[in-house]
CSV table of C-alpha atoms in Angstrom, one decimal:
chain,number,residue,atom,x,y,z
A,212,MET,CA,8.3,4.6,16.3
A,213,LYS,CA,8.8,7.4,13.8
A,214,ILE,CA,9.3,5.6,10.5
A,215,PHE,CA,10.5,6.8,7.1
A,216,LEU,CA,8.8,4.7,4.4
A,217,THR,CA,9.7,5.1,0.8
A,218,GLY,CA,7.5,3.9,-2.1
A,219,THR,CA,4.2,4.8,-0.4
A,220,ALA,CA,2.5,5.5,-3.7
A,221,GLY,CA,3.5,2.0,-4.7
A,222,PHE,CA,1.7,-1.3,-4.2
A,223,ILE,CA,3.5,-2.7,-1.1
A,224,GLY,CA,4.3,0.7,0.4
A,225,PHE,CA,0.6,1.8,0.3
A,226,HIS,CA,-0.5,-1.3,2.2
A,227,LEU,CA,2.4,-1.1,4.7
A,228,ALA,CA,1.8,2.5,5.5
A,229,LYS,CA,-1.8,1.7,6.5
A,230,LYS,CA,-0.6,-1.2,8.7
A,231,LEU,CA,1.9,1.0,10.5
A,232,ILE,CA,-0.5,3.8,11.1
A,233,GLN,CA,-3.2,1.5,12.4
A,234,ALA,CA,-0.6,0.1,14.8
A,235,GLY,CA,0.1,3.6,16.2
A,236,HIS,CA,3.4,4.4,14.5
A,237,GLU,CA,4.2,7.8,13.0
A,238,VAL,CA,5.0,7.5,9.2
A,239,ILE,CA,6.5,9.9,6.8
A,240,GLY,CA,6.1,8.5,3.3
A,241,LEU,CA,8.1,9.3,0.1
A,242,ASP,CA,7.5,8.6,-3.5
A,243,SER,CA,8.7,10.1,-6.8
A,244,ILE,CA,5.4,9.1,-8.6
A,245,ASN,CA,7.3,8.2,-11.8
A,246,ASP,CA,5.5,7.1,-14.9
A,247,TYR,CA,6.8,3.5,-15.1
A,248,TYR,CA,3.1,2.6,-14.9
A,249,ASP,CA,-0.1,4.6,-14.8
A,250,VAL,CA,0.3,7.4,-12.3
A,251,ASN,CA,-3.4,7.6,-11.8
A,252,LEU,CA,-3.2,4.3,-9.8
A,253,LYS,CA,-0.4,5.8,-7.7
A,254,TYR,CA,-2.5,8.9,-7.0
A,255,ALA,CA,-5.5,6.7,-6.2
A,256,ARG,CA,-3.5,4.9,-3.6
A,257,LEU,CA,-2.4,8.2,-2.0
A,258,LYS,CA,-6.0,9.4,-2.1
A,259,GLU,CA,-7.1,6.2,-0.4
A,260,SER,CA,-4.5,7.1,2.3
A,261,GLY,CA,-5.8,10.6,2.7
A,262,ILE,CA,-3.3,12.5,0.5
A,263,ALA,CA,-5.0,14.8,-2.1
A,264,GLN,CA,-3.3,15.0,-5.5
A,265,GLU,CA,-3.4,18.8,-5.6
A,266,LYS,CA,-1.3,18.9,-2.4
A,267,ILE,CA,1.6,17.1,-3.9
A,268,GLU,CA,1.6,17.7,-7.7
A,269,TYR,CA,3.9,20.7,-7.5
A,270,ASN,CA,5.0,20.5,-3.9
A,271,LYS,CA,8.2,18.9,-2.5
A,272,GLN,CA,7.4,19.8,1.1
A,273,VAL,CA,6.0,17.3,3.5
A,274,VAL,CA,2.2,17.4,3.5
A,275,SER,CA,-0.1,16.0,6.2
A,276,CYS,CA,-2.7,13.2,5.7
A,277,ILE,CA,-6.1,13.3,7.3
A,278,SER,CA,-4.5,10.9,9.8
A,279,PRO,CA,-2.2,12.9,12.1
A,280,SER,CA,0.2,9.9,12.0
A,281,TYR,CA,0.9,10.1,8.3
A,282,ARG,CA,2.7,12.7,6.2
A,283,PHE,CA,3.9,12.5,2.6
A,284,ILE,CA,6.6,14.1,0.4
A,285,LYS,CA,7.1,13.8,-3.4
A,286,LEU,CA,10.8,13.4,-3.8
A,287,LYS,CA,13.3,11.2,-5.7
A,288,LEU,CA,15.8,9.2,-3.7
A,289,GLU,CA,18.5,10.5,-6.1
A,290,ASP,CA,17.9,14.0,-4.6
A,291,ARG,CA,20.6,13.6,-2.0
A,292,GLU,CA,20.5,17.2,-0.6
A,293,ASN,CA,16.8,17.3,0.1
A,294,LEU,CA,16.9,13.7,1.4
A,295,LEU,CA,19.6,14.5,3.9
A,296,THR,CA,17.8,17.6,5.0
A,297,LEU,CA,14.6,15.6,5.6
A,298,PHE,CA,16.5,13.1,7.8
A,299,LYS,CA,18.1,15.8,9.8
A,300,GLN,CA,14.8,17.5,10.4
A,301,GLU,CA,12.7,14.4,11.2
A,302,LYS,CA,15.2,12.2,13.2
A,303,PHE,CA,13.7,8.9,12.1
A,304,GLU,CA,14.1,5.8,14.3
A,305,GLY,CA,13.3,3.3,11.6
A,306,VAL,CA,13.6,3.3,7.8
A,307,CYS,CA,11.9,1.0,5.3
A,308,ASN,CA,13.1,1.5,1.7
A,309,LEU,CA,10.6,0.0,-0.7
A,310,ALA,CA,11.1,2.6,-3.5
A,311,ALA,CA,12.9,1.2,-6.5
A,312,GLN,CA,12.6,0.8,-10.2
A,313,ALA,CA,10.8,-2.4,-10.5
A,314,GLY,CA,10.4,-5.0,-13.3
A,315,VAL,CA,12.7,-7.6,-14.8
A,316,ARG,CA,11.9,-7.0,-18.5
A,317,TYR,CA,11.9,-3.2,-18.3
A,318,SER,CA,15.5,-3.4,-17.1
A,319,ILE,CA,16.6,-4.8,-20.4
A,320,THR,CA,15.5,-1.8,-22.4
A,321,ASN,CA,15.9,0.9,-19.7
A,322,PRO,CA,19.0,0.1,-17.7
A,323,HIS,CA,19.9,3.6,-16.5
A,324,ALA,CA,16.6,3.9,-14.6
A,325,TYR,CA,17.7,1.0,-12.4
A,326,ILE,CA,21.1,2.5,-11.7
A,327,ASP,CA,19.6,5.9,-10.8
A,328,SER,CA,16.9,4.6,-8.5
A,329,ASN,CA,18.2,1.3,-7.2
A,330,ILE,CA,21.9,2.1,-6.8
A,331,ILE,CA,22.3,5.9,-6.5
A,332,GLY,CA,19.0,6.2,-4.5
A,333,PHE,CA,20.0,3.3,-2.3
A,334,ILE,CA,23.4,4.8,-1.4
A,335,ASN,CA,21.7,8.1,-0.5
A,336,ILE,CA,19.4,6.2,1.9
A,337,LEU,CA,22.3,4.4,3.5
A,338,GLU,CA,24.3,7.6,3.9
A,339,ALA,CA,21.3,9.4,5.4
A,340,CYS,CA,20.8,6.5,7.9
A,341,ARG,CA,24.5,6.4,8.8
A,342,HIS,CA,24.6,10.1,9.7
A,343,ASN,CA,21.4,10.3,11.6
A,344,GLN,CA,21.5,7.5,14.1
A,345,VAL,CA,18.7,5.3,12.5
A,346,LYS,CA,18.2,2.3,14.7
A,347,HIS,CA,17.1,-0.1,11.9
A,348,MET,CA,17.0,0.0,8.1
A,349,VAL,CA,14.8,-2.5,6.3
A,350,TYR,CA,14.8,-2.7,2.5
A,351,ALA,CA,13.2,-4.6,-0.4
A,352,SER,CA,15.3,-7.1,-2.2
A,353,SER,CA,13.8,-9.7,-4.5
A,354,SER,CA,13.6,-13.4,-5.3
A,355,SER,CA,15.2,-12.4,-8.7
A,356,VAL,CA,18.6,-12.4,-7.0
A,357,TYR,CA,18.5,-16.3,-7.1
A,358,GLY,CA,19.2,-16.1,-10.8
A,359,LEU,CA,20.7,-19.2,-12.2
A,360,ASN,CA,20.4,-21.0,-8.9
A,361,GLU,CA,18.4,-24.3,-9.3
A,362,GLU,CA,18.5,-25.6,-5.7
A,363,ILE,CA,14.9,-25.5,-4.5
A,364,PRO,CA,13.4,-24.3,-2.4
A,365,PHE,CA,15.4,-21.1,-2.5
A,366,SER,CA,17.3,-20.5,0.7
A,367,GLU,CA,18.9,-17.3,2.0
A,368,LYS,CA,22.0,-19.5,2.5
A,369,ASP,CA,22.2,-20.2,-1.2
A,370,ASN,CA,24.8,-18.6,-3.4
A,371,VAL,CA,23.3,-15.7,-5.4
A,372,ASP,CA,26.3,-14.6,-7.5
A,373,HIS,CA,24.6,-15.3,-10.9
A,374,PRO,CA,21.7,-12.8,-11.5
A,375,ILE,CA,20.2,-12.9,-15.0
A,376,SER,CA,18.7,-9.4,-15.2
A,377,LEU,CA,20.0,-5.9,-14.3
A,378,TYR,CA,17.0,-5.6,-11.9
A,379,ALA,CA,18.3,-8.6,-10.0
A,380,ALA,CA,21.8,-7.3,-10.1
A,381,THR,CA,20.8,-4.1,-8.5
A,382,LYS,CA,19.0,-5.9,-5.7
A,383,LYS,CA,22.0,-8.1,-5.1
A,384,SER,CA,24.1,-4.9,-5.1
A,385,ASN,CA,21.7,-3.4,-2.4
A,386,GLU,CA,22.4,-6.4,-0.2
A,387,LEU,CA,26.2,-6.0,-0.6
A,388,MET,CA,26.0,-2.3,0.0
A,389,ALA,CA,23.9,-2.8,3.1
A,390,HIS,CA,26.3,-5.3,4.5
A,391,THR,CA,29.2,-2.9,4.0
A,392,TYR,CA,27.4,-0.2,6.0
A,393,SER,CA,26.4,-2.7,8.7
A,394,TYR,CA,30.0,-3.8,9.0
A,395,LEU,CA,31.7,-0.4,8.8
A,396,TYR,CA,29.3,1.7,10.7
A,397,GLY,CA,27.2,-0.7,12.8
A,398,LEU,CA,24.0,0.2,11.0
A,399,PRO,CA,21.5,-2.6,11.5
A,400,THR,CA,20.1,-3.6,8.1
A,401,THR,CA,17.6,-6.3,7.0
A,402,GLY,CA,17.0,-7.2,3.4
A,403,LEU,CA,13.7,-8.9,2.4
A,404,ARG,CA,13.5,-11.0,-0.7
A,405,PHE,CA,9.9,-10.8,-1.9
A,406,PHE,CA,8.4,-13.6,-4.0
A,407,THR,CA,5.8,-12.5,-6.7
A,408,VAL,CA,3.5,-10.3,-4.6
A,409,TYR,CA,-0.1,-9.9,-5.7
A,410,GLY,CA,-3.4,-8.6,-4.4
A,411,PRO,CA,-5.7,-5.5,-4.3
A,412,TRP,CA,-4.1,-2.2,-5.5
A,413,GLY,CA,-1.4,-4.3,-7.3
A,414,ARG,CA,0.8,-3.2,-10.2
A,415,PRO,CA,-0.7,-3.2,-13.7
A,416,ASP,CA,2.5,-4.4,-15.2
A,417,MET,CA,2.3,-7.7,-13.4
A,418,ALA,CA,0.8,-10.9,-14.8
A,419,LEU,CA,-2.3,-11.0,-12.6
A,420,PHE,CA,-3.4,-7.5,-13.6
A,421,ILE,CA,-2.6,-8.1,-17.3
A,422,PHE,CA,-4.3,-11.5,-17.4
A,423,THR,CA,-7.5,-10.3,-15.6
A,424,LYS,CA,-7.8,-7.2,-17.8
A,425,ALA,CA,-7.3,-9.2,-21.1
A,426,ILE,CA,-9.6,-12.0,-20.2
A,427,LEU,CA,-12.4,-9.7,-19.3
A,428,GLU,CA,-11.9,-7.8,-22.5
A,429,GLY,CA,-11.7,-11.0,-24.6
A,430,LYS,CA,-8.2,-10.3,-25.7
A,431,PRO,CA,-5.3,-12.9,-25.9
A,432,ILE,CA,-2.7,-13.2,-23.1
A,433,GLN,CA,0.9,-14.1,-23.8
A,434,VAL,CA,2.1,-17.1,-21.7
A,435,PHE,CA,5.8,-17.6,-21.8
A,436,ASN,CA,7.9,-20.8,-21.8
A,437,ASN,CA,4.8,-22.4,-23.3
A,438,GLY,CA,3.2,-22.3,-19.8
A,439,GLU,CA,5.9,-24.3,-18.1
A,440,MET,CA,6.3,-21.9,-15.3
A,441,GLU,CA,5.8,-22.0,-11.5
A,442,ARG,CA,5.7,-19.0,-9.2
A,443,ASP,CA,5.6,-18.6,-5.4
A,444,PHE,CA,2.7,-16.2,-5.5
A,445,THR,CA,2.5,-14.3,-2.2
A,446,TYR,CA,-0.5,-12.4,-1.1
A,447,ILE,CA,0.0,-8.7,-0.1
A,448,ASP,CA,-1.2,-9.1,3.5
A,449,ASP,CA,1.4,-11.8,4.1
A,450,ILE,CA,4.2,-9.6,2.7
A,451,VAL,CA,3.1,-6.7,4.8
A,452,GLU,CA,2.9,-8.7,8.0
A,453,GLY,CA,6.4,-10.0,7.4
A,454,ILE,CA,7.8,-6.5,6.8
A,455,PHE,CA,5.9,-5.2,9.9
A,456,LYS,CA,7.3,-7.8,12.2
A,457,ILE,CA,10.8,-7.3,11.0
A,458,LEU,CA,10.7,-3.5,11.0
A,459,THR,CA,9.0,-3.1,14.4
A,460,GLY,CA,10.8,-6.1,16.0
A,461,ILE,CA,14.4,-6.4,17.4
A,462,PRO,CA,17.0,-5.2,14.9
A,463,PRO,CA,19.8,-7.7,13.9
A,464,LYS,CA,22.8,-7.7,16.3
A,465,GLY,CA,25.2,-9.9,14.4
A,466,ASN,CA,25.7,-13.7,14.3
A,467,PRO,CA,28.3,-14.7,16.9
A,468,ASP,CA,28.6,-18.2,15.2
A,469,TRP,CA,29.4,-16.8,11.8
A,470,ASN,CA,32.4,-18.4,10.3
A,471,GLY,CA,34.5,-16.7,7.6
A,472,LYS,CA,35.8,-20.1,6.4
A,473,ASP,CA,32.2,-21.3,5.7
A,474,PRO,CA,30.4,-18.0,5.3
A,475,ASP,CA,26.6,-17.9,5.7
A,476,PRO,CA,25.3,-15.3,3.1
A,477,SER,CA,22.2,-14.6,5.1
A,478,SER,CA,23.9,-13.2,8.2
A,479,SER,CA,27.2,-11.7,9.4
A,480,PRO,CA,29.2,-10.8,12.5
A,481,ALA,CA,27.8,-7.3,11.6
A,482,PRO,CA,24.2,-6.4,12.4
A,483,TYR,CA,22.9,-7.7,9.0
A,484,ARG,CA,20.2,-10.2,8.0
A,485,ILE,CA,18.5,-11.4,4.8
A,486,PHE,CA,15.1,-13.1,4.8
A,487,ASN,CA,12.8,-14.6,2.2
A,488,ILE,CA,9.1,-13.7,2.3
A,489,GLY,CA,7.1,-16.0,0.2
A,490,ASN,CA,4.1,-18.4,0.4
A,491,SER,CA,6.4,-21.4,0.1
A,492,LYS,CA,3.9,-23.2,-2.1
A,493,PRO,CA,4.7,-22.8,-5.9
A,494,VAL,CA,1.8,-22.6,-8.2
A,495,LYS,CA,1.8,-23.7,-11.8
A,496,LEU,CA,1.2,-20.7,-14.1
A,497,MET,CA,-1.6,-22.6,-16.0
A,498,ASP,CA,-3.3,-23.3,-12.7
A,499,PHE,CA,-3.0,-19.6,-11.8
A,500,ILE,CA,-4.7,-18.7,-15.1
A,501,HIS,CA,-7.5,-21.3,-14.6
A,502,ALA,CA,-8.2,-19.7,-11.2
A,503,ILE,CA,-8.5,-16.3,-12.8
A,504,GLU,CA,-10.9,-17.8,-15.4
A,505,GLU,CA,-13.1,-19.1,-12.5
A,506,ASN,CA,-13.3,-15.6,-11.0
A,507,THR,CA,-14.0,-13.8,-14.3
A,508,GLY,CA,-16.3,-16.5,-15.6
A,509,LYS,CA,-14.5,-16.2,-19.0
A,510,LYS,CA,-12.0,-18.4,-20.8
A,511,ALA,CA,-8.6,-17.1,-21.5
A,512,ILE,CA,-7.3,-16.8,-25.1
A,513,ILE,CA,-3.8,-18.0,-24.8
A,514,GLU,CA,-0.8,-17.3,-27.1
A,515,TYR,CA,2.1,-19.6,-26.0
A,516,MET,CA,5.5,-17.9,-26.2
A,517,PRO,CA,9.1,-19.0,-25.6
A,518,MET,CA,11.0,-18.0,-22.4
A,519,GLN,CA,11.8,-14.3,-22.1
A,520,ALA,CA,15.3,-13.0,-21.5
A,521,GLY,CA,15.9,-12.5,-17.8
A,522,ASP,CA,13.1,-14.8,-16.7
A,523,VAL,CA,13.3,-18.0,-14.6
A,524,ARG,CA,11.2,-21.1,-14.8
A,525,ARG,CA,10.5,-21.6,-11.1
A,526,THR,CA,10.5,-19.8,-7.8
A,527,TRP,CA,10.0,-21.3,-4.4
A,528,ALA,CA,10.8,-19.7,-1.0
A,529,ASP,CA,12.2,-21.4,2.0
A,530,VAL,CA,10.8,-19.2,4.8
A,531,SER,CA,12.1,-21.2,7.8
A,532,GLU,CA,14.4,-18.3,8.9
A,533,LEU,CA,11.5,-15.8,8.7
A,534,SER,CA,9.3,-18.2,10.8
A,535,LYS,CA,12.1,-18.8,13.3
A,536,THR,CA,12.8,-15.1,13.8
A,537,THR,CA,9.3,-13.6,13.7
A,538,GLY,CA,6.8,-16.5,14.0
A,539,HIS,CA,5.2,-15.4,10.7
A,540,VAL,CA,4.5,-17.9,8.1
A,541,PRO,CA,2.7,-16.6,4.9
A,542,ASP,CA,-0.2,-18.9,4.3
A,543,THR,CA,-2.9,-17.2,2.2
A,544,ARG,CA,-4.2,-19.6,-0.4
A,545,VAL,CA,-3.9,-18.4,-4.0
A,546,GLU,CA,-7.7,-19.0,-4.6
A,547,GLU,CA,-8.5,-16.8,-1.6
A,548,GLY,CA,-6.0,-14.1,-2.7
A,549,LEU,CA,-7.3,-14.1,-6.3
A,550,ARG,CA,-10.9,-13.6,-5.1
A,551,SER,CA,-9.9,-10.6,-3.1
A,552,PHE,CA,-8.0,-9.1,-6.0
A,553,TYR,CA,-10.9,-9.7,-8.4
A,554,SER,CA,-13.4,-8.0,-6.0
A,555,TRP,CA,-11.1,-5.0,-5.8
A,556,TYR,CA,-10.5,-5.0,-9.6
A,557,ILE,CA,-14.2,-5.0,-10.5
A,558,LYS,CA,-14.8,-2.1,-8.0
A,559,HIS,CA,-12.0,0.1,-9.3
A,560,ASN,CA,-11.7,-0.8,-13.0
A,561,THR,CA,-14.5,-0.8,-15.6
A,562,PRO,CA,-14.0,-3.7,-18.0
A,563,LYS,CA,-14.7,-3.0,-21.6
A,564,PRO,CA,-17.7,-5.0,-23.1
């Protein structure tokens, strides 16, 4: 397939691009390379993929990677005109939209960044897909959409009408927008709700990166809700495998058994689906920290803090629908995943003495 993949300088997009290329697909990647976190890490990911920084710093044209199957363009999703031109020129078969303004806490202080990227950028992608005969659009949603829901494990069939952060609200909006385009225009869309992704080349604004760096440097870490937190930590390879199977598999065709009197939020009579991708084994935050301590050989200095605005105490993914549809069940143990991350971290980051 010829695939358009956004967010390829990002954590998940970088890994997915490699997987798609290795499987023989042609990929055109896009990223705005914004400064939400250290752009040097984003450029390092691109360099690892074969894209040189000097080729893209001042260039909005598509540039080739050392692999003939991968090309890259530096562009914002909000740039509707250039995005539409790219779609018309390239005639993509599949689209995977991973580009977004990420982060729950950042959305509280920088709300407009989320509207620009996650709403305006998303409608531009939908419109480009609609007008260019794209066969399947897959996009990143988030476990954050479950919001105030306390029914566990989280199921795609649960109500998600009560988000508690703007980030979550934009992801819920993406699902609604995608369904509208699936229903009105027959565009097959699949939303993937990711659960706390971690691993090599991960984001430095996430807990694993922050904790590892601070512990190695002998600095304190802030642990919220006094440590009474659980997360469904999901290793990057499990996430990428799930996306790959959905993107390269059979697009949704609509649920013939869907009932408007008892509506299933995860499907529709339109070609629309929602899936969780998580490890389905919640880990206590303190156990997660202890595992990091074992890898580093150092004890964490902990500052216990109250719950932060927009945060939830527990996440837990029901992945039965993903398993039923793709045969994929994420199963990487946290201890194994943390070892892989730490090996990468030590190689690519020089801890201060």
